Amino acid sequence: MRISLRIWPTFALAPATPLFQKRVSSMTHLYLLSNFVVIAITLLIGVPLTSMANTNVDRADSKTELSEPNDNVALPLVNGEIIKVDPLISAITMKHDQIPNFGMPAMTMTFNVSDSEMLHQFKAGDAVKFSIGKRNGALTIVSLEMNS
């Protein structure tokens, strides 16, 4: 009984034969191609979804914080206490309540002043009402008065 090699399935061939090497090579290409397709689909779906998620977060934050209030709207007066007056840098350090036009919580911080006369009219410990605006990109006290 004589059996021809053509009858045997290809997986029965020895790994050193060229036919086996061709099958491995084509399977490797198929594996790499399928990985590329999976990665491409993931990116096509994932990138737009993440950008939409970030847009919703940014939109929620923009409702509470304005980078530059409208000049036509009167600036709110905020209660505060002067901690330090620094004429050398034309600034006043203030412990203040929430500043609604900038969405800023109550804290202590240093502000520039729009008029250097403010530095001579007030001293540390004074209870004041003030308005904040943006001048040359910095938060600046635009009005300052004693709290009555």
mmCIF file of C-alpha atoms in Angstrom:
data_model
loop_
_atom_site.group_PDB
_atom_site.id
_atom_site.type_symbol
_atom_site.label_atom_id
_atom_site.label_comp_id
_atom_site.label_asym_id
_atom_site.label_seq_id
_atom_site.Cartn_x
_atom_site.Cartn_y
_atom_site.Cartn_z
ATOM 1 C CA MET A 1 0.000 0.000 0.000
ATOM 2 C CA ARG A 2 1.478 3.161 -1.144
ATOM 3 C CA ILE A 3 0.264 6.562 0.130
ATOM 4 C CA SER A 4 1.072 9.718 -1.681
ATOM 5 C CA LEU A 5 2.123 12.852 0.150
ATOM 6 C CA ARG A 6 -0.693 14.751 -1.590
ATOM 7 C CA ILE A 7 -3.258 12.938 0.556
ATOM 8 C CA TRP A 8 -1.746 13.991 3.859
ATOM 9 C CA PRO A 9 -3.057 17.216 5.343
ATOM 10 C CA THR A 10 -0.630 20.113 5.346
ATOM 11 C CA PHE A 11 -0.388 20.277 9.146
ATOM 12 C CA ALA A 12 1.230 16.848 9.042
ATOM 13 C CA LEU A 13 4.141 18.170 7.021
ATOM 14 C CA ALA A 14 7.368 18.783 8.822
ATOM 15 C CA PRO A 15 7.905 22.371 10.014
ATOM 16 C CA ALA A 16 10.982 22.674 7.794
ATOM 17 C CA THR A 17 9.015 22.416 4.553
ATOM 18 C CA PRO A 18 8.423 25.588 2.524
ATOM 19 C CA LEU A 19 4.636 25.041 2.482
ATOM 20 C CA PHE A 20 4.475 25.186 6.289
ATOM 21 C CA GLN A 21 6.583 28.374 6.338
ATOM 22 C CA LYS A 22 4.214 30.038 3.841
ATOM 23 C CA ARG A 23 1.214 29.219 5.995
ATOM 24 C CA VAL A 24 2.879 30.644 9.108
ATOM 25 C CA SER A 25 3.815 33.790 7.239
ATOM 26 C CA SER A 26 0.275 34.332 5.932
ATOM 27 C CA MET A 27 -1.190 33.640 9.389
ATOM 28 C CA THR A 28 1.180 36.206 10.890
ATOM 29 C CA HIS A 29 0.046 38.784 8.337
ATOM 30 C CA LEU A 30 -3.594 37.977 9.082
ATOM 31 C CA TYR A 31 -2.933 38.349 12.827
ATOM 32 C CA LEU A 32 -1.194 41.707 12.342
ATOM 33 C CA LEU A 33 -3.936 42.949 10.021
ATOM 34 C CA SER A 34 -6.681 41.994 12.476
ATOM 35 C CA ASN A 35 -4.836 43.814 15.308
ATOM 36 C CA PHE A 36 -4.516 46.913 13.139
ATOM 37 C CA VAL A 37 -8.253 46.840 12.348
ATOM 38 C CA VAL A 38 -9.171 46.520 16.047
ATOM 39 C CA ILE A 39 -6.890 49.433 17.015
ATOM 40 C CA ALA A 40 -8.209 51.612 14.177
ATOM 41 C CA ILE A 41 -11.848 50.991 15.148
ATOM 42 C CA THR A 42 -11.060 51.696 18.807
ATOM 43 C CA LEU A 43 -9.457 55.031 17.903
ATOM 44 C CA LEU A 44 -12.259 55.998 15.522
ATOM 45 C CA ILE A 45 -14.852 55.430 18.238
ATOM 46 C CA GLY A 46 -12.847 56.384 21.335
ATOM 47 C CA VAL A 47 -11.327 59.729 20.336
ATOM 48 C CA PRO A 48 -14.633 61.456 19.504
ATOM 49 C CA LEU A 49 -16.207 60.091 22.700
ATOM 50 C CA THR A 50 -13.408 61.443 24.902
ATOM 51 C CA SER A 51 -13.554 64.865 23.249
ATOM 52 C CA MET A 52 -17.313 64.995 23.810
ATOM 53 C CA ALA A 53 -16.805 64.096 27.466
ATOM 54 C CA ASN A 54 -14.227 66.890 27.901
ATOM 55 C CA THR A 55 -16.525 69.397 26.210
ATOM 56 C CA ASN A 56 -19.275 68.749 28.749
ATOM 57 C CA VAL A 57 -16.883 69.297 31.663
ATOM 58 C CA ASP A 58 -15.548 72.517 30.142
ATOM 59 C CA ARG A 59 -19.066 73.792 29.517
ATOM 60 C CA ALA A 60 -20.030 73.187 33.169
ATOM 61 C CA ASP A 61 -16.960 75.073 34.422
ATOM 62 C CA SER A 62 -17.519 78.016 32.093
ATOM 63 C CA LYS A 63 -20.911 78.723 33.693
ATOM 64 C CA THR A 64 -19.337 79.412 37.084
ATOM 65 C CA GLU A 65 -16.170 81.227 36.067
ATOM 66 C CA LEU A 66 -15.811 84.186 33.755
ATOM 67 C CA SER A 67 -12.328 85.118 32.674
ATOM 68 C CA GLU A 68 -13.292 88.680 31.810
ATOM 69 C CA PRO A 69 -16.606 90.139 32.891
ATOM 70 C CA ASN A 70 -18.624 92.307 30.555
ATOM 71 C CA ASP A 71 -17.832 96.029 31.007
ATOM 72 C CA ASN A 72 -21.498 96.953 30.577
ATOM 73 C CA VAL A 73 -22.440 95.033 33.725
ATOM 74 C CA ALA A 74 -21.838 96.703 37.104
ATOM 75 C CA LEU A 75 -19.137 94.899 39.039
ATOM 76 C CA PRO A 76 -20.378 93.431 42.342
ATOM 77 C CA LEU A 77 -19.103 94.819 45.618
ATOM 78 C CA VAL A 78 -17.434 92.169 47.740
ATOM 79 C CA ASN A 79 -16.835 92.323 51.498
ATOM 80 C CA GLY A 80 -13.244 92.005 52.614
ATOM 81 C CA GLU A 81 -10.636 92.859 55.215
ATOM 82 C CA ILE A 82 -7.303 94.402 54.320
ATOM 83 C CA ILE A 83 -4.443 92.261 55.586
ATOM 84 C CA LYS A 84 -1.520 94.225 54.116
ATOM 85 C CA VAL A 85 -0.980 97.362 52.024
ATOM 86 C CA ASP A 86 2.180 97.179 49.893
ATOM 87 C CA PRO A 87 2.995 100.482 48.128
ATOM 88 C CA LEU A 88 6.237 99.089 46.651
ATOM 89 C CA ILE A 89 4.347 96.741 44.314
ATOM 90 C CA SER A 90 1.069 98.742 44.235
ATOM 91 C CA ALA A 91 -0.887 95.876 45.752
ATOM 92 C CA ILE A 92 -3.218 95.120 48.637
ATOM 93 C CA THR A 93 -3.512 91.721 50.329
ATOM 94 C CA MET A 94 -7.148 91.074 51.134
ATOM 95 C CA LYS A 95 -9.144 88.411 52.978
ATOM 96 C CA HIS A 96 -12.384 88.406 50.981
ATOM 97 C CA ASP A 97 -15.761 86.738 50.490
ATOM 98 C CA GLN A 98 -16.687 84.975 47.260
ATOM 99 C CA ILE A 99 -16.111 87.050 44.109
ATOM 100 C CA PRO A 100 -19.074 86.105 41.882
ATOM 101 C CA ASN A 101 -17.963 87.703 38.608
ATOM 102 C CA PHE A 102 -14.864 85.481 38.575
ATOM 103 C CA GLY A 103 -16.337 82.429 40.333
ATOM 104 C CA MET A 104 -13.660 82.761 43.000
ATOM 105 C CA PRO A 105 -14.336 81.307 46.467
ATOM 106 C CA ALA A 106 -13.578 83.175 49.689
ATOM 107 C CA MET A 107 -9.829 83.311 50.353
ATOM 108 C CA THR A 108 -6.898 85.582 51.123
ATOM 109 C CA MET A 109 -4.888 86.891 48.181
ATOM 110 C CA THR A 110 -2.995 89.891 46.851
ATOM 111 C CA PHE A 111 -4.552 92.181 44.234
ATOM 112 C CA ASN A 112 -3.089 94.985 42.157
ATOM 113 C CA VAL A 113 -4.784 98.376 42.540
ATOM 114 C CA SER A 114 -5.985 100.534 39.650
ATOM 115 C CA ASP A 115 -5.353 103.799 41.549
ATOM 116 C CA SER A 116 -2.299 104.295 43.783
ATOM 117 C CA GLU A 117 -4.350 106.631 46.026
ATOM 118 C CA MET A 118 -6.055 103.510 47.431
ATOM 119 C CA LEU A 119 -2.730 102.520 48.988
ATOM 120 C CA HIS A 120 -2.630 105.703 51.107
ATOM 121 C CA GLN A 121 -6.324 105.844 52.099
ATOM 122 C CA PHE A 122 -6.544 102.382 53.696
ATOM 123 C CA LYS A 123 -4.539 100.394 56.231
ATOM 124 C CA ALA A 124 -4.302 96.812 57.473
ATOM 125 C CA GLY A 125 -7.353 95.743 59.483
ATOM 126 C CA ASP A 126 -9.843 97.976 57.609
ATOM 127 C CA ALA A 127 -13.177 96.336 56.726
ATOM 128 C CA VAL A 128 -13.926 97.275 53.110
ATOM 129 C CA LYS A 129 -16.132 96.645 50.092
ATOM 130 C CA PHE A 130 -14.351 96.355 46.767
ATOM 131 C CA SER A 131 -14.800 95.440 43.109
ATOM 132 C CA ILE A 132 -12.416 93.360 41.045
ATOM 133 C CA GLY A 133 -11.772 93.657 37.314
ATOM 134 C CA LYS A 134 -9.081 92.436 34.946
ATOM 135 C CA ARG A 135 -6.446 94.963 33.892
ATOM 136 C CA ASN A 136 -3.533 93.858 31.704
ATOM 137 C CA GLY A 137 -4.398 90.226 32.457
ATOM 138 C CA ALA A 138 -4.186 90.619 36.256
ATOM 139 C CA LEU A 139 -6.980 90.762 38.816
ATOM 140 C CA THR A 140 -7.107 94.374 39.939
ATOM 141 C CA ILE A 141 -9.088 96.277 42.566
ATOM 142 C CA VAL A 142 -11.045 98.869 40.570
ATOM 143 C CA SER A 143 -13.080 100.315 43.459
ATOM 144 C CA LEU A 144 -12.472 100.271 47.182
ATOM 145 C CA GLU A 145 -14.560 101.810 49.979
ATOM 146 C CA MET A 146 -14.948 101.469 53.722
ATOM 147 C CA ASN A 147 -17.589 98.966 54.818
ATOM 148 C CA SER A 148 -20.301 100.850 56.685
#
